[in-house]
Coordinates of C-alpha atoms in Angstrom, one line a residue:
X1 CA 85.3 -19.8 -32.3
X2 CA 83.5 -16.5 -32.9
X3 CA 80.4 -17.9 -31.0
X4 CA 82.2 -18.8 -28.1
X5 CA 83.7 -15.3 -28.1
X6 CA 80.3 -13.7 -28.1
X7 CA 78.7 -15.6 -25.5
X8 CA 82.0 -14.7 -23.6
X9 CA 81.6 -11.3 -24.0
X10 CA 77.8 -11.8 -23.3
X11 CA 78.4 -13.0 -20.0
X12 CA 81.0 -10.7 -19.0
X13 CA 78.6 -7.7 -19.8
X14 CA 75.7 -9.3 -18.5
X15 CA 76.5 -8.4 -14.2
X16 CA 77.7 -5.1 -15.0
X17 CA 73.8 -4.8 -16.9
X18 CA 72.2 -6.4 -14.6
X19 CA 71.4 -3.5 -12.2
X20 CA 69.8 -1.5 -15.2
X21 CA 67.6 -4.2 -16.0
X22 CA 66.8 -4.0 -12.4
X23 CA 65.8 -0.1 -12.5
X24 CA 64.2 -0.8 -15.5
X25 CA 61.4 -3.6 -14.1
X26 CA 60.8 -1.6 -11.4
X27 CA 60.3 1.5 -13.0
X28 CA 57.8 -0.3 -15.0
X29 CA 56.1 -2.3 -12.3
X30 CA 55.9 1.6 -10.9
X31 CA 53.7 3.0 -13.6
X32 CA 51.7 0.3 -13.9
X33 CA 50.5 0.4 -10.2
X34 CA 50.2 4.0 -10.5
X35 CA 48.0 3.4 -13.7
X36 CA 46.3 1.2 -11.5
X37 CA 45.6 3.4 -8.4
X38 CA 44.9 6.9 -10.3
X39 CA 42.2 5.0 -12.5
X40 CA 38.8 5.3 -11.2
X41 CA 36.6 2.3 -9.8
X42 CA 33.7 1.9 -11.5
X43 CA 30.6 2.6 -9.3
X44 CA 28.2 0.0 -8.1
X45 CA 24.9 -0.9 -10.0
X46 CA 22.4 0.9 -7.9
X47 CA 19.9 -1.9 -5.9
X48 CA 17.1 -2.2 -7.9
X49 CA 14.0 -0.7 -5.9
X50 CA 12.1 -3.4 -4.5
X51 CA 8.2 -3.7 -5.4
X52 CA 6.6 -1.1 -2.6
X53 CA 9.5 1.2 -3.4
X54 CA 8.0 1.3 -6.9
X55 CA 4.2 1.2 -5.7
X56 CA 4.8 3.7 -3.3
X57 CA 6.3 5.9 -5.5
X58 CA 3.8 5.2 -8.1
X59 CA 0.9 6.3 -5.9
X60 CA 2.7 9.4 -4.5
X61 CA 3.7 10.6 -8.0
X62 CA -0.4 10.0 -9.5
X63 CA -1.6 11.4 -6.0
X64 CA 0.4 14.6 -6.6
X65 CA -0.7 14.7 -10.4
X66 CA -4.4 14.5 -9.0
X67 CA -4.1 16.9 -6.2
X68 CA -2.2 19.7 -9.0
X69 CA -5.0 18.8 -11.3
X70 CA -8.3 19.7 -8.7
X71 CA -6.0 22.7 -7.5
X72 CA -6.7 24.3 -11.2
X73 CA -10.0 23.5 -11.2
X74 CA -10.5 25.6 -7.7
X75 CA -8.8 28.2 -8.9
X76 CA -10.1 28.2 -12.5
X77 CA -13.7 28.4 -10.6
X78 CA -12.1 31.1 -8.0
X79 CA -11.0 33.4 -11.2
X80 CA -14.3 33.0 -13.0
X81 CA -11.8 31.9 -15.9
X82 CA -12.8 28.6 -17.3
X83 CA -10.2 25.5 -17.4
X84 CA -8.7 24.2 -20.6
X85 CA -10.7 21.3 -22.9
X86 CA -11.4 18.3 -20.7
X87 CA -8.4 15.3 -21.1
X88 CA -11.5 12.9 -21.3
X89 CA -14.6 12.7 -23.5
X90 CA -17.4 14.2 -22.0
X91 CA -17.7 15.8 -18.7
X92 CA -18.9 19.2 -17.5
X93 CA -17.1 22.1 -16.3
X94 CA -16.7 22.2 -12.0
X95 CA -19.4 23.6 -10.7
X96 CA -17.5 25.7 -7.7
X97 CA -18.9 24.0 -4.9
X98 CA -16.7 22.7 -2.2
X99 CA -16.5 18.5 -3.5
X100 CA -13.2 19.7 -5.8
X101 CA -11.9 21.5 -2.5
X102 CA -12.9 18.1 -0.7
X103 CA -10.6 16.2 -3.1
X104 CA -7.7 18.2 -3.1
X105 CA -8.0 18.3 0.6
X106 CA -7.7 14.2 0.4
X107 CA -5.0 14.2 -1.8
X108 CA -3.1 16.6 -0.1
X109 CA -3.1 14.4 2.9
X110 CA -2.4 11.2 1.2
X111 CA 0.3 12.9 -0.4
X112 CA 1.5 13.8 3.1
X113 CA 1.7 10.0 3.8
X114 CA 2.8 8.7 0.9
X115 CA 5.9 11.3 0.8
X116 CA 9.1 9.6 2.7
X117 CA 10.2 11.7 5.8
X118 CA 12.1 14.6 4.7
X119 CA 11.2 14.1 1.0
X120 CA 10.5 16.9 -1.2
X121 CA 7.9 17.2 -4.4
X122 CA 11.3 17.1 -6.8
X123 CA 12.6 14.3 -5.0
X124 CA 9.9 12.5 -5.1
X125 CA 9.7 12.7 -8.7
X126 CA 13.2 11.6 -8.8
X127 CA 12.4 8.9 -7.1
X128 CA 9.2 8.1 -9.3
X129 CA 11.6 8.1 -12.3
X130 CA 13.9 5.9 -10.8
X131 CA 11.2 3.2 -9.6
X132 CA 9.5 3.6 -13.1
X133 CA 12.7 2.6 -14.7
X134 CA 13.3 -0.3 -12.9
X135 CA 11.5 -3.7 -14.2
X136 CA 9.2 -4.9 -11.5
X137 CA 10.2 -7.6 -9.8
X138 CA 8.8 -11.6 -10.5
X139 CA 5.5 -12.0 -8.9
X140 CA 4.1 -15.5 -9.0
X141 CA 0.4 -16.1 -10.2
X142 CA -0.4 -16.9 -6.6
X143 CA 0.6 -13.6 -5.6
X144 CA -1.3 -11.3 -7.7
X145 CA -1.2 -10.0 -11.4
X146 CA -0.4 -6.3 -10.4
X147 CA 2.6 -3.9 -11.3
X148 CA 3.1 -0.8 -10.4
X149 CA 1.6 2.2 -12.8
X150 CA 4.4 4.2 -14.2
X151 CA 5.6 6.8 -11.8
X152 CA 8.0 8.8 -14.1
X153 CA 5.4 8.8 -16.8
X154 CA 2.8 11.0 -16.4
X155 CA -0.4 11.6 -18.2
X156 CA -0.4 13.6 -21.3
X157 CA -3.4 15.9 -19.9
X158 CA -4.0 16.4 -16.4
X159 CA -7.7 15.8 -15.7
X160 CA -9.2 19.7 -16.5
X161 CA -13.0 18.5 -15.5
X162 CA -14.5 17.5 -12.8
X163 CA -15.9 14.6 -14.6
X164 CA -12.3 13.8 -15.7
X165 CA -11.2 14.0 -12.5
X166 CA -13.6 11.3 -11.1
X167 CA -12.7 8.9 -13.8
X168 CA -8.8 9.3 -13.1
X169 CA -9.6 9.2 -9.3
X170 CA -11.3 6.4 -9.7
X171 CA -8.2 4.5 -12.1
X172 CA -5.9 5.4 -9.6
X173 CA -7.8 3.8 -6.5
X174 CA -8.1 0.8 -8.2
X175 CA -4.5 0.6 -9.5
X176 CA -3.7 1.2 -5.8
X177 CA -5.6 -1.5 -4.5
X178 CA -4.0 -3.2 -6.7
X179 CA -0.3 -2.9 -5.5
X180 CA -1.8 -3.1 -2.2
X181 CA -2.1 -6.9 -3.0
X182 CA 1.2 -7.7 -4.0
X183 CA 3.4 -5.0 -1.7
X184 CA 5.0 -5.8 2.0
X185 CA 2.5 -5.4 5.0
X186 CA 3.3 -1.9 6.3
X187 CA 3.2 -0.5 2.9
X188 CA 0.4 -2.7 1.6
X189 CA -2.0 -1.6 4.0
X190 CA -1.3 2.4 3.1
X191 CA -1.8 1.7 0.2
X192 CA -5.0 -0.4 0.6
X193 CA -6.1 2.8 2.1
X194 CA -4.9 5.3 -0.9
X195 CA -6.8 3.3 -2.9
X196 CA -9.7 2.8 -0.7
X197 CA -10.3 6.5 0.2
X198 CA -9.5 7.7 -4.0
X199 CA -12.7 5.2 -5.2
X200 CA -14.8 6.9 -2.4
X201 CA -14.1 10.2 -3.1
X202 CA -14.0 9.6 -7.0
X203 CA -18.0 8.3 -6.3
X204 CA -19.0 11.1 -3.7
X205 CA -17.2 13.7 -6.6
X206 CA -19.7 12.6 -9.2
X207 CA -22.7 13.0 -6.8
X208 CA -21.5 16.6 -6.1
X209 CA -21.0 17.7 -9.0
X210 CA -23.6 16.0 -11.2
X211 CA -21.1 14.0 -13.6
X212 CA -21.4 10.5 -14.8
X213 CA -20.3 7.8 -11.8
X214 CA -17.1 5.7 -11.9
X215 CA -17.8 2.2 -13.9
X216 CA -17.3 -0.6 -11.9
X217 CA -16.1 1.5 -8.9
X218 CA -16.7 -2.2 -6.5
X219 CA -13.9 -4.3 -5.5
X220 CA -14.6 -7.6 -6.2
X221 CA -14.2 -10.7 -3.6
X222 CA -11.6 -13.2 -4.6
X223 CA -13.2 -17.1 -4.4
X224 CA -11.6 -18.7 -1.3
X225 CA -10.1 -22.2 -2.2
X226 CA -7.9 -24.7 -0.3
X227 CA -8.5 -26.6 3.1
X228 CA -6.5 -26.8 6.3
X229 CA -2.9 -29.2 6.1
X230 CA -3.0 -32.3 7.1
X231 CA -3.7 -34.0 10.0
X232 CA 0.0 -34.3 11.3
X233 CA 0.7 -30.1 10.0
X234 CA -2.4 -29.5 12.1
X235 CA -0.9 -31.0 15.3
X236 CA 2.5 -28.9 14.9
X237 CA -0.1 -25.7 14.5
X238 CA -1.4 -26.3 17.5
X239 CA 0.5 -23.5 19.3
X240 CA -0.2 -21.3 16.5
X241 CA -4.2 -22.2 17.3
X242 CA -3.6 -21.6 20.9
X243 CA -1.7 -18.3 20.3
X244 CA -5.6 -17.5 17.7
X245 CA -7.5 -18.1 21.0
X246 CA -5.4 -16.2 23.6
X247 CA -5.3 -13.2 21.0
X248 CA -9.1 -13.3 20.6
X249 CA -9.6 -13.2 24.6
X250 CA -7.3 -10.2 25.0
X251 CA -8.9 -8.3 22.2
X252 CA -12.1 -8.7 23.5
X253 CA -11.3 -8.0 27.3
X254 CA -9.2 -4.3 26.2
X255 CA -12.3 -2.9 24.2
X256 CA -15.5 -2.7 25.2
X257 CA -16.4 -0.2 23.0
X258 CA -18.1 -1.3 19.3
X259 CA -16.6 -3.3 17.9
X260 CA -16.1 -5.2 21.0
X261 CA -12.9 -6.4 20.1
X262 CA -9.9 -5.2 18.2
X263 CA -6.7 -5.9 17.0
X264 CA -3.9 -3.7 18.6
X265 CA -2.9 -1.4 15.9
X266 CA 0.0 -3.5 13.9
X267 CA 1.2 -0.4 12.2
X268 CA 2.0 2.9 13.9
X269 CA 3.9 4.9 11.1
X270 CA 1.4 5.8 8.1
X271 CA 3.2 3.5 6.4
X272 CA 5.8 5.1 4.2
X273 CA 8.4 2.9 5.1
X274 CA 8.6 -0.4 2.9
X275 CA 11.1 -2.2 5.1
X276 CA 10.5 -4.4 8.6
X277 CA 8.0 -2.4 10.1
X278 CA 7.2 -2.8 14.1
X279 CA 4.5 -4.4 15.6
X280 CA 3.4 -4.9 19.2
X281 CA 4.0 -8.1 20.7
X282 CA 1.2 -10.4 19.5
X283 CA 0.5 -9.2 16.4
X284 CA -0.6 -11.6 13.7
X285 CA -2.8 -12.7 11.3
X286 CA -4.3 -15.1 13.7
X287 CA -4.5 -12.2 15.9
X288 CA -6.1 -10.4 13.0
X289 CA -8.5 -12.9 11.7
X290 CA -9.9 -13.9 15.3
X291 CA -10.4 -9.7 15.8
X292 CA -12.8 -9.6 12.1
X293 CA -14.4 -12.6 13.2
X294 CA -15.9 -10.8 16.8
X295 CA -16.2 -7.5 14.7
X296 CA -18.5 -9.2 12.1
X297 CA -20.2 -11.3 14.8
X298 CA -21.0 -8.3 16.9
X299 CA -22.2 -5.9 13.1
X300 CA -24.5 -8.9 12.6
X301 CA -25.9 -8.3 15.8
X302 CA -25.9 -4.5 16.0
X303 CA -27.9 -5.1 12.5
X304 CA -30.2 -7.5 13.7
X305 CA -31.1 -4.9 16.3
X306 CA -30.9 -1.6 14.5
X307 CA -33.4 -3.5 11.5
X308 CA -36.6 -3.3 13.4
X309 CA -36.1 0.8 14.3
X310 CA -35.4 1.8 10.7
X311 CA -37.9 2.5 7.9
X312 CA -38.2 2.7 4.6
X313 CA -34.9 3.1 2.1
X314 CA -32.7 2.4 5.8
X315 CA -34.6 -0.5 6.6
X316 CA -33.6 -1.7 3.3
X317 CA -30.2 -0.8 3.2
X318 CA -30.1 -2.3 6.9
X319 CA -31.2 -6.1 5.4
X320 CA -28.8 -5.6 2.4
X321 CA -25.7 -4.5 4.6
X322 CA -26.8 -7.5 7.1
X323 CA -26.8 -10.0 4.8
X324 CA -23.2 -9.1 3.6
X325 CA -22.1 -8.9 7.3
X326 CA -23.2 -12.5 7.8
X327 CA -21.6 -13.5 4.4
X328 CA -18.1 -11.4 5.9
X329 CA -18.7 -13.5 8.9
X330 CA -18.8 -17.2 7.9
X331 CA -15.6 -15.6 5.1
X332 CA -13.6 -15.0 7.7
X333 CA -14.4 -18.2 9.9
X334 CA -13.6 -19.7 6.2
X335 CA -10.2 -18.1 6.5
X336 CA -9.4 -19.2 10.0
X337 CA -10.1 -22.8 9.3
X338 CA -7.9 -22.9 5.8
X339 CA -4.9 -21.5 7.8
X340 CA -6.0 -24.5 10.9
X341 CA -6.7 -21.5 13.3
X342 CA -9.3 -21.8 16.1
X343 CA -12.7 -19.9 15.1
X344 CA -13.4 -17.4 17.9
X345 CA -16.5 -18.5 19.3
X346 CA -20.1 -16.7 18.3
X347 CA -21.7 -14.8 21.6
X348 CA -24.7 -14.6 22.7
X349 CA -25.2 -10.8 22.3
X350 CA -23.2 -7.6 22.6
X351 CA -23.8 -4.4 24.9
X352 CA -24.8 -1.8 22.9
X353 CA -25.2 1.8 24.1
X354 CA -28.2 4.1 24.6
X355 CA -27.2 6.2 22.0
X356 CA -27.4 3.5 19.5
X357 CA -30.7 2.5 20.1
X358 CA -31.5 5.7 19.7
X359 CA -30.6 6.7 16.8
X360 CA -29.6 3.4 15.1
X361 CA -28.6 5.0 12.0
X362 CA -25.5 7.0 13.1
X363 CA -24.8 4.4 15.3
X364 CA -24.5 1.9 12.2
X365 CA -22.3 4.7 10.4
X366 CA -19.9 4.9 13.6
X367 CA -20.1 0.5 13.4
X368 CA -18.8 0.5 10.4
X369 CA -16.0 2.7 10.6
X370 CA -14.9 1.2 13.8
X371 CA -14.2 -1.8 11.7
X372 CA -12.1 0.1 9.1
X373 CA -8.5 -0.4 11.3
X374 CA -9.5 -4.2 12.0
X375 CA -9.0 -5.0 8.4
X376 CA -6.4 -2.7 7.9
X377 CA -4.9 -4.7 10.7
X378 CA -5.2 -7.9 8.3
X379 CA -4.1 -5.9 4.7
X380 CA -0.8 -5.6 6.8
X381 CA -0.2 -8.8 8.5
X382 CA -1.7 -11.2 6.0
X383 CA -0.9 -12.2 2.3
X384 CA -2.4 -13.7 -1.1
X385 CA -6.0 -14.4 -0.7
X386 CA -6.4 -13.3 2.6
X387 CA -5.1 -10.1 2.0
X388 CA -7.0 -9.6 -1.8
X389 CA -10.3 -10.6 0.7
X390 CA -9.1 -8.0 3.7
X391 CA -8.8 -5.7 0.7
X392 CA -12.3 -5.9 -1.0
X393 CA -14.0 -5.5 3.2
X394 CA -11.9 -2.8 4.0
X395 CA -13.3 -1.2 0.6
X396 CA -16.5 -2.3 1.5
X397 CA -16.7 -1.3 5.0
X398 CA -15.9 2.4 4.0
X399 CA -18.8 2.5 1.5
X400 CA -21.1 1.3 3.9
X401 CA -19.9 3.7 6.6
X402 CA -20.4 6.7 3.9
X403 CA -23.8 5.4 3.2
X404 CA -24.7 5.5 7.1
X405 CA -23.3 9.1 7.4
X406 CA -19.8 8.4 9.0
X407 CA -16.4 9.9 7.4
X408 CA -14.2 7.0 6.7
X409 CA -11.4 9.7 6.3
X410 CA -8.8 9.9 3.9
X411 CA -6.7 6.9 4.5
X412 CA -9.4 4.2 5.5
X413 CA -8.0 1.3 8.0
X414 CA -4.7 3.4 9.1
X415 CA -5.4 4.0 13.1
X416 CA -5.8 8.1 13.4
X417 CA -3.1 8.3 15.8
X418 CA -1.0 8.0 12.8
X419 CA -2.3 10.2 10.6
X420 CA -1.0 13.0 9.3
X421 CA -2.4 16.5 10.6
X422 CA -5.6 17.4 8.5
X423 CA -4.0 19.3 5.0
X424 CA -5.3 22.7 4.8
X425 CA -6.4 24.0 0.8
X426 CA -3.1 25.1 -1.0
X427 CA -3.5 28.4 -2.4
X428 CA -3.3 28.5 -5.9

């Protein structure tokens, strides 16, 4: 009896509560949203930075530690105050002359490209942290073994000789090169020149001076290996063949100057951007490949030529340089034919001007550099072995074009036009 009382009395209570229950749920359903709104999202994982990011950053933060490095050595020399101990066994102290001002020079401009538009020395450092931090991304063994140096790490000691100086120049280049094998096309061939232009220098710095030369300063050639697809891959390449042709015809119809043909330049910015870069219409690395193919044709010519009016140590540097033109040759006919590309065909002969003959020497030197934004041409539109073989003749080319008196510059295979302007010495 008493339970049916109290569920009586339950349910005669239980409308005239209902409405507080009511204000109650929703007062709570109020609080939580407002929990929900007032507490803070969490901020995305920052995109990790992609490989050139890193090698980019890399190269701008060593090229910055170099540059600060030769500018206390100038004005150590300037002072008359000698530098602090040498980072590296051995060495002598800078000798004043103008090769450290050279370098700084160099560096100052490859800073100047390597830097992003409107980025400062601290943010660039920022940036070199940030990319150092980040685990580079998978590479496959096809690719290369290369990963960027760490950019937020730097050296305990700056180099304080010259000698130190050549032998970190020297590192740097070839870590550079390095990147440049792995990185995207724009940003692989600014780097291939960093790299190219810091082994150069690092050589010509120990001749100036008098300290011990770079070990190993060559880049070596990779060994070419693989054949052309199939027979039925080769017929649905045949536009791609036909595309090699009409590209080698143009090339060598727009420039009769030496070399007689060239590859429109594929990349107008210095480089310093690592996304899609922009590239006139028919640029590609059958483009590319047909445009070294008529530049090494026409240097085995200009060499057969300029032999017979050199003597003594030229004439011999002449038959050395001509043999490795004809062994650059029939590599990149090699390359054409793995990739089932049509091999330009050899001519007969080339024009070559009066001044040439006349001095065959400086006209060798000018040869050589001419062929510098042909290869640079391929760093940028090719990949894996064709690129680590663009690499090692674009290296190549620029030592040969220093031997014959010509001034490869400070970023080798980039097309002047865009080039920074010329860095003047920092003060201080």
């Amino acid at each position: 009896m008493n339970d049916v009382s109290r569920e009586k009395r339950w349910q005669d209570h239980f409308p005239r509560l209902f409405p507080r229950y009511a204000l109650l749920a929703c007062l709570a359903l109020v609080v939580v949203s407002l929990g929900v709104v007032l507490t803070p999202a969490r901020p995305p994982e920052p995109a990790e930075p992609s490989f050139s990011e890193q090698a980019r950053a890399a190269a701008l933060t060593e090229t910055l530690r170099l540059k600060a490095a030769g500018s206390r050595l100038v004005t150590a020399v300037q002072d008359g105050s000698k530098p602090p101990p040498a980072s590296l066994d051995g060495g002598s102290e800078p000798a004043g002359n103008p090769a450290v001002e050279r370098t700084v020079t160099l560096l100052t401009t490859q800073a100047q490209a390597l830097r992003m538009p409107g980025e400062t020395d601290s943010e660039a450092a920022g940036a070199s942290a940030t990319a150092s931090d980040a685990s580079p991304p998978a590479k496959t063994a096809a690719t290369a073994t290369a990963s960027p140096s760490p950019a937020g790490t730097p050296v305990a000691q700056a180099p304080a000789t010259a000698a130190a100086l050549v032998a970190a120049l020297a590192d740097s280049g070839r870590q550079r090169l390095a990147d440049a094998a792995v990185a995207d096309g724009g940003m692989a061939r600014l780097l291939a020149a960093v790299g190219t232009a810091q082994l150069l220098r690092a050589s010509a710095l120990a001749a100036e001076t008098g300290t011990t030369a770079p070990p190993s300063a060559d880049v070596a050639f990779p060994k070419l290996s693989g054949t052309c697809a199939s027979e039925p891959a080769q017929a649905g390449s045949s536009r791609a063949t036909g595309s090699a042709e009409s590209a080698a015809g143009d090339a060598t119809a727009a420039s009769p100057a030496v070399p007689d043909a060239a590859v429109p330049d594929a990349i107008h910015s210095a480089g310093t951007q690592s996304g899609p870069e922009t590239t006139p219409a028919g640029a590609s690395e059958a483009a590319a490949l047909a445009a070294v193919v008529q530049t090494e044709a026409e240097a085995v010519y200009s060499y057969q030529v300029a032999l017979p009016r050199v003597r003594g140590a030229a004439a011999a540097s002449a038959a050395e340089a001509l043999a490795r033109h004809d062994e650059l040759l029939r590599g990149a006919e090699s390359l054409s034919r793995r990739l089932c590309l049509a091999v330009p065909p050899r001519e007969a002969g080339y024009a070559l001007g009066k001044s040439f003959l006349a001095s065959p020497a400086a006209g060798l030197g000018k040869l050589e550099a001419a062929a510098l934004p042909v290869y640079g041409d391929l760093v940028a539109l090719s990949e894996g072995e064709t690129r680590q073989w663009a690499i090692a003749a674009l290296y190549s080319s620029g030592k040969r074009s220093v031997h014959w008196g010509a001034d490869p510059g400070a970023l080798p295979g980039l097309d002047s036009a865009s080039l920074p302007s010329p860095a003047p010495l920092p003060s201080g």
